[in-house]
């Protein structure tokens, strides 16, 4: 069983909050960015690597590669998975990735989305996806950084 410490939804993927604050809080030694676009974009990968401590390894995998290799993770790997959308989480869960808890960190506002908090906006597809994940036993918390008070469960807001 892979040692997944937490999965975070953040449409910015890896940045200062994720790279420094969350990684050190969790004690992660591997950040796995599961994103089809970034897995093929070395420039974005290099930018994300710059904000991570040297003691933390990174992997940039497609969603499918994450599904295919996650169960081969070594016991010593303390994994922090970062994805862009709730739909990415659902793909991973349906693919057999044992995700139990998701931190909903940042989902930008766009036309057609309802703003739930200052950093989280959802559309109908997002709501449906969160409900499906909840039905699959996934729990959620909505914090920007670990020191934030645990916010209301997203399920109470949608």
CSV table of C-alpha atoms in Angstrom, one decimal:
chain,number,residue,atom,x,y,z
A,1,UNK,CA,0.0,0.0,0.0
A,2,UNK,CA,1.5,3.4,-1.0
A,3,UNK,CA,2.1,5.8,1.9
A,4,UNK,CA,-0.1,8.7,0.6
A,5,UNK,CA,-0.1,11.4,3.2
A,6,UNK,CA,-2.5,13.7,1.5
A,7,UNK,CA,-4.0,14.7,-1.8
A,8,UNK,CA,-4.5,18.3,-2.6
A,9,UNK,CA,-6.6,20.0,-5.3
A,10,UNK,CA,-4.9,23.2,-6.4
A,11,UNK,CA,-5.3,24.5,-9.9
A,12,UNK,CA,-1.8,26.2,-9.5
A,13,UNK,CA,-0.4,22.8,-8.7
A,14,UNK,CA,3.0,23.4,-6.9
A,15,UNK,CA,3.8,26.9,-5.6
A,16,UNK,CA,5.1,28.3,-2.3
A,17,UNK,CA,2.3,27.1,-0.1
A,18,UNK,CA,2.4,23.6,-1.5
A,19,UNK,CA,6.2,23.4,-2.0
A,20,UNK,CA,7.2,24.6,1.4
A,21,UNK,CA,4.4,24.9,3.9
A,22,UNK,CA,2.3,21.7,3.1
A,23,UNK,CA,5.3,19.6,2.3
A,24,UNK,CA,7.1,20.3,5.5
A,25,UNK,CA,3.9,20.1,7.6
A,26,UNK,CA,3.2,16.6,6.2
A,27,UNK,CA,6.8,15.4,6.4
A,28,UNK,CA,6.5,14.4,2.7
A,29,UNK,CA,9.6,13.4,0.9
A,30,UNK,CA,7.9,13.0,-2.5
A,31,UNK,CA,5.5,15.4,-4.3
A,32,UNK,CA,3.7,13.6,-7.0
A,33,UNK,CA,2.0,16.0,-9.5
A,34,UNK,CA,-0.6,14.0,-11.3
A,35,UNK,CA,-1.5,16.1,-14.3
A,36,UNK,CA,-1.5,15.2,-18.0
A,37,UNK,CA,-0.4,18.6,-19.3
A,38,UNK,CA,2.5,19.2,-16.8
A,39,UNK,CA,3.8,15.6,-17.2
A,40,UNK,CA,5.0,16.7,-20.7
A,41,UNK,CA,6.0,20.3,-19.9
A,42,UNK,CA,9.6,20.5,-18.7
A,43,UNK,CA,9.5,24.3,-18.3
A,44,UNK,CA,6.6,24.1,-15.8
A,45,UNK,CA,8.2,21.2,-14.1
A,46,UNK,CA,11.4,23.1,-13.5
A,47,UNK,CA,9.5,26.1,-12.2
A,48,UNK,CA,7.7,23.8,-9.7
A,49,UNK,CA,10.9,22.1,-8.7
A,50,UNK,CA,12.4,25.5,-7.8
A,51,UNK,CA,10.0,26.0,-4.8
A,52,UNK,CA,10.6,22.6,-3.3
A,53,UNK,CA,13.3,21.8,-0.7
A,54,UNK,CA,16.2,19.7,-2.0
A,55,UNK,CA,15.2,17.0,0.4
A,56,UNK,CA,11.9,16.5,-1.5
A,57,UNK,CA,11.7,14.5,-4.7
A,58,UNK,CA,9.2,15.2,-7.4
A,59,UNK,CA,7.4,13.1,-10.0
A,60,UNK,CA,5.3,14.6,-12.8
A,61,UNK,CA,3.0,11.8,-14.0
A,62,UNK,CA,0.0,11.6,-16.2
A,63,UNK,CA,-3.2,10.5,-14.3
A,64,UNK,CA,-2.9,7.1,-16.0
A,65,UNK,CA,0.8,6.6,-15.1
A,66,UNK,CA,0.0,7.5,-11.5
A,67,UNK,CA,-2.7,4.8,-11.5
A,68,UNK,CA,-0.3,2.3,-13.1
A,69,UNK,CA,2.7,2.9,-10.7
A,70,UNK,CA,1.4,4.2,-7.4
A,71,UNK,CA,1.3,0.7,-5.9
A,72,UNK,CA,5.0,0.2,-6.7
A,73,UNK,CA,6.0,3.0,-4.3
A,74,UNK,CA,8.6,2.1,-1.7
A,75,UNK,CA,7.6,2.2,1.9
A,76,UNK,CA,10.1,5.0,2.6
A,77,UNK,CA,8.2,7.3,0.2
A,78,UNK,CA,5.9,9.7,2.0
A,79,UNK,CA,3.8,10.9,-0.8
A,80,UNK,CA,1.9,14.1,-1.2
A,81,UNK,CA,-0.2,14.0,-4.4
A,82,UNK,CA,-1.2,17.3,-6.0
A,83,UNK,CA,-3.8,17.5,-8.8
A,84,UNK,CA,-5.6,20.3,-10.6
A,85,UNK,CA,-9.3,19.4,-10.3
A,86,UNK,CA,-11.7,17.2,-8.4
A,87,UNK,CA,-12.2,15.3,-11.7
A,88,UNK,CA,-8.6,14.3,-11.5
A,89,UNK,CA,-9.1,12.9,-8.0
A,90,UNK,CA,-12.1,10.9,-9.2
A,91,UNK,CA,-10.0,9.5,-12.1
A,92,UNK,CA,-7.3,8.4,-9.6
A,93,UNK,CA,-9.8,6.9,-7.1
A,94,UNK,CA,-11.7,5.0,-9.8
A,95,UNK,CA,-8.3,3.8,-11.1
A,96,UNK,CA,-7.5,2.2,-7.7
A,97,UNK,CA,-5.3,4.9,-6.1
A,98,UNK,CA,-6.1,4.7,-2.3
A,99,UNK,CA,-7.0,8.3,-1.7
A,100,UNK,CA,-8.9,8.7,1.6
A,101,UNK,CA,-8.6,12.5,2.3
A,102,UNK,CA,-8.5,15.5,0.0
A,103,UNK,CA,-7.4,19.0,0.8
A,104,UNK,CA,-9.4,21.4,-1.4
A,105,UNK,CA,-6.9,24.2,-1.6
A,106,UNK,CA,-7.5,26.4,-4.6
A,107,UNK,CA,-10.1,26.3,-7.4
A,108,UNK,CA,-10.1,29.6,-9.3
A,109,UNK,CA,-13.3,31.5,-10.0
A,110,UNK,CA,-14.5,31.5,-13.6
A,111,UNK,CA,-17.7,32.4,-15.4
A,112,UNK,CA,-20.3,29.8,-14.5
A,113,UNK,CA,-18.8,29.0,-11.2
A,114,UNK,CA,-20.2,29.6,-7.7
A,115,UNK,CA,-17.7,31.0,-5.2
A,116,UNK,CA,-17.8,29.0,-2.0
A,117,UNK,CA,-14.8,30.6,-0.2
A,118,UNK,CA,-12.3,33.2,-1.2
A,119,UNK,CA,-10.2,30.5,-2.9
A,120,UNK,CA,-12.7,27.8,-3.9
A,121,UNK,CA,-15.2,28.2,-6.8
A,122,UNK,CA,-17.2,25.3,-8.2
A,123,UNK,CA,-19.5,24.6,-11.2
A,124,UNK,CA,-22.2,21.8,-11.4
A,125,UNK,CA,-19.7,19.3,-12.7
A,126,UNK,CA,-17.4,20.0,-9.7
A,127,UNK,CA,-20.4,19.5,-7.3
A,128,UNK,CA,-21.4,16.2,-8.9
A,129,UNK,CA,-17.7,15.0,-8.7
A,130,UNK,CA,-17.4,16.0,-5.0
A,131,UNK,CA,-20.6,14.1,-4.3
A,132,UNK,CA,-19.4,11.0,-6.2
A,133,UNK,CA,-16.0,11.1,-4.3
A,134,UNK,CA,-17.9,11.5,-1.0
A,135,UNK,CA,-20.0,8.4,-1.9
A,136,UNK,CA,-16.8,6.5,-2.5
A,137,UNK,CA,-15.6,7.3,1.0
A,138,UNK,CA,-13.3,10.3,0.4
A,139,UNK,CA,-13.3,13.0,3.0
A,140,UNK,CA,-12.4,16.7,2.4
A,141,UNK,CA,-11.0,19.7,4.2
A,142,UNK,CA,-10.8,23.2,2.9
A,143,UNK,CA,-7.6,24.9,4.1
A,144,UNK,CA,-5.1,27.1,2.3
A,145,UNK,CA,-2.3,26.3,4.7
A,146,UNK,CA,-2.0,23.7,7.5
A,147,UNK,CA,-2.3,26.2,10.3
A,148,UNK,CA,-5.8,27.4,9.1
A,149,UNK,CA,-8.7,26.2,11.1
A,150,UNK,CA,-10.3,23.3,9.4
A,151,UNK,CA,-13.1,24.8,7.3
A,152,UNK,CA,-16.5,23.5,6.9
A,153,UNK,CA,-16.7,20.3,4.9
A,154,UNK,CA,-17.3,21.2,1.2
A,155,UNK,CA,-20.2,18.7,1.2
A,156,UNK,CA,-22.1,21.1,3.5
A,157,UNK,CA,-21.6,23.9,1.1
A,158,UNK,CA,-22.6,22.4,-2.2
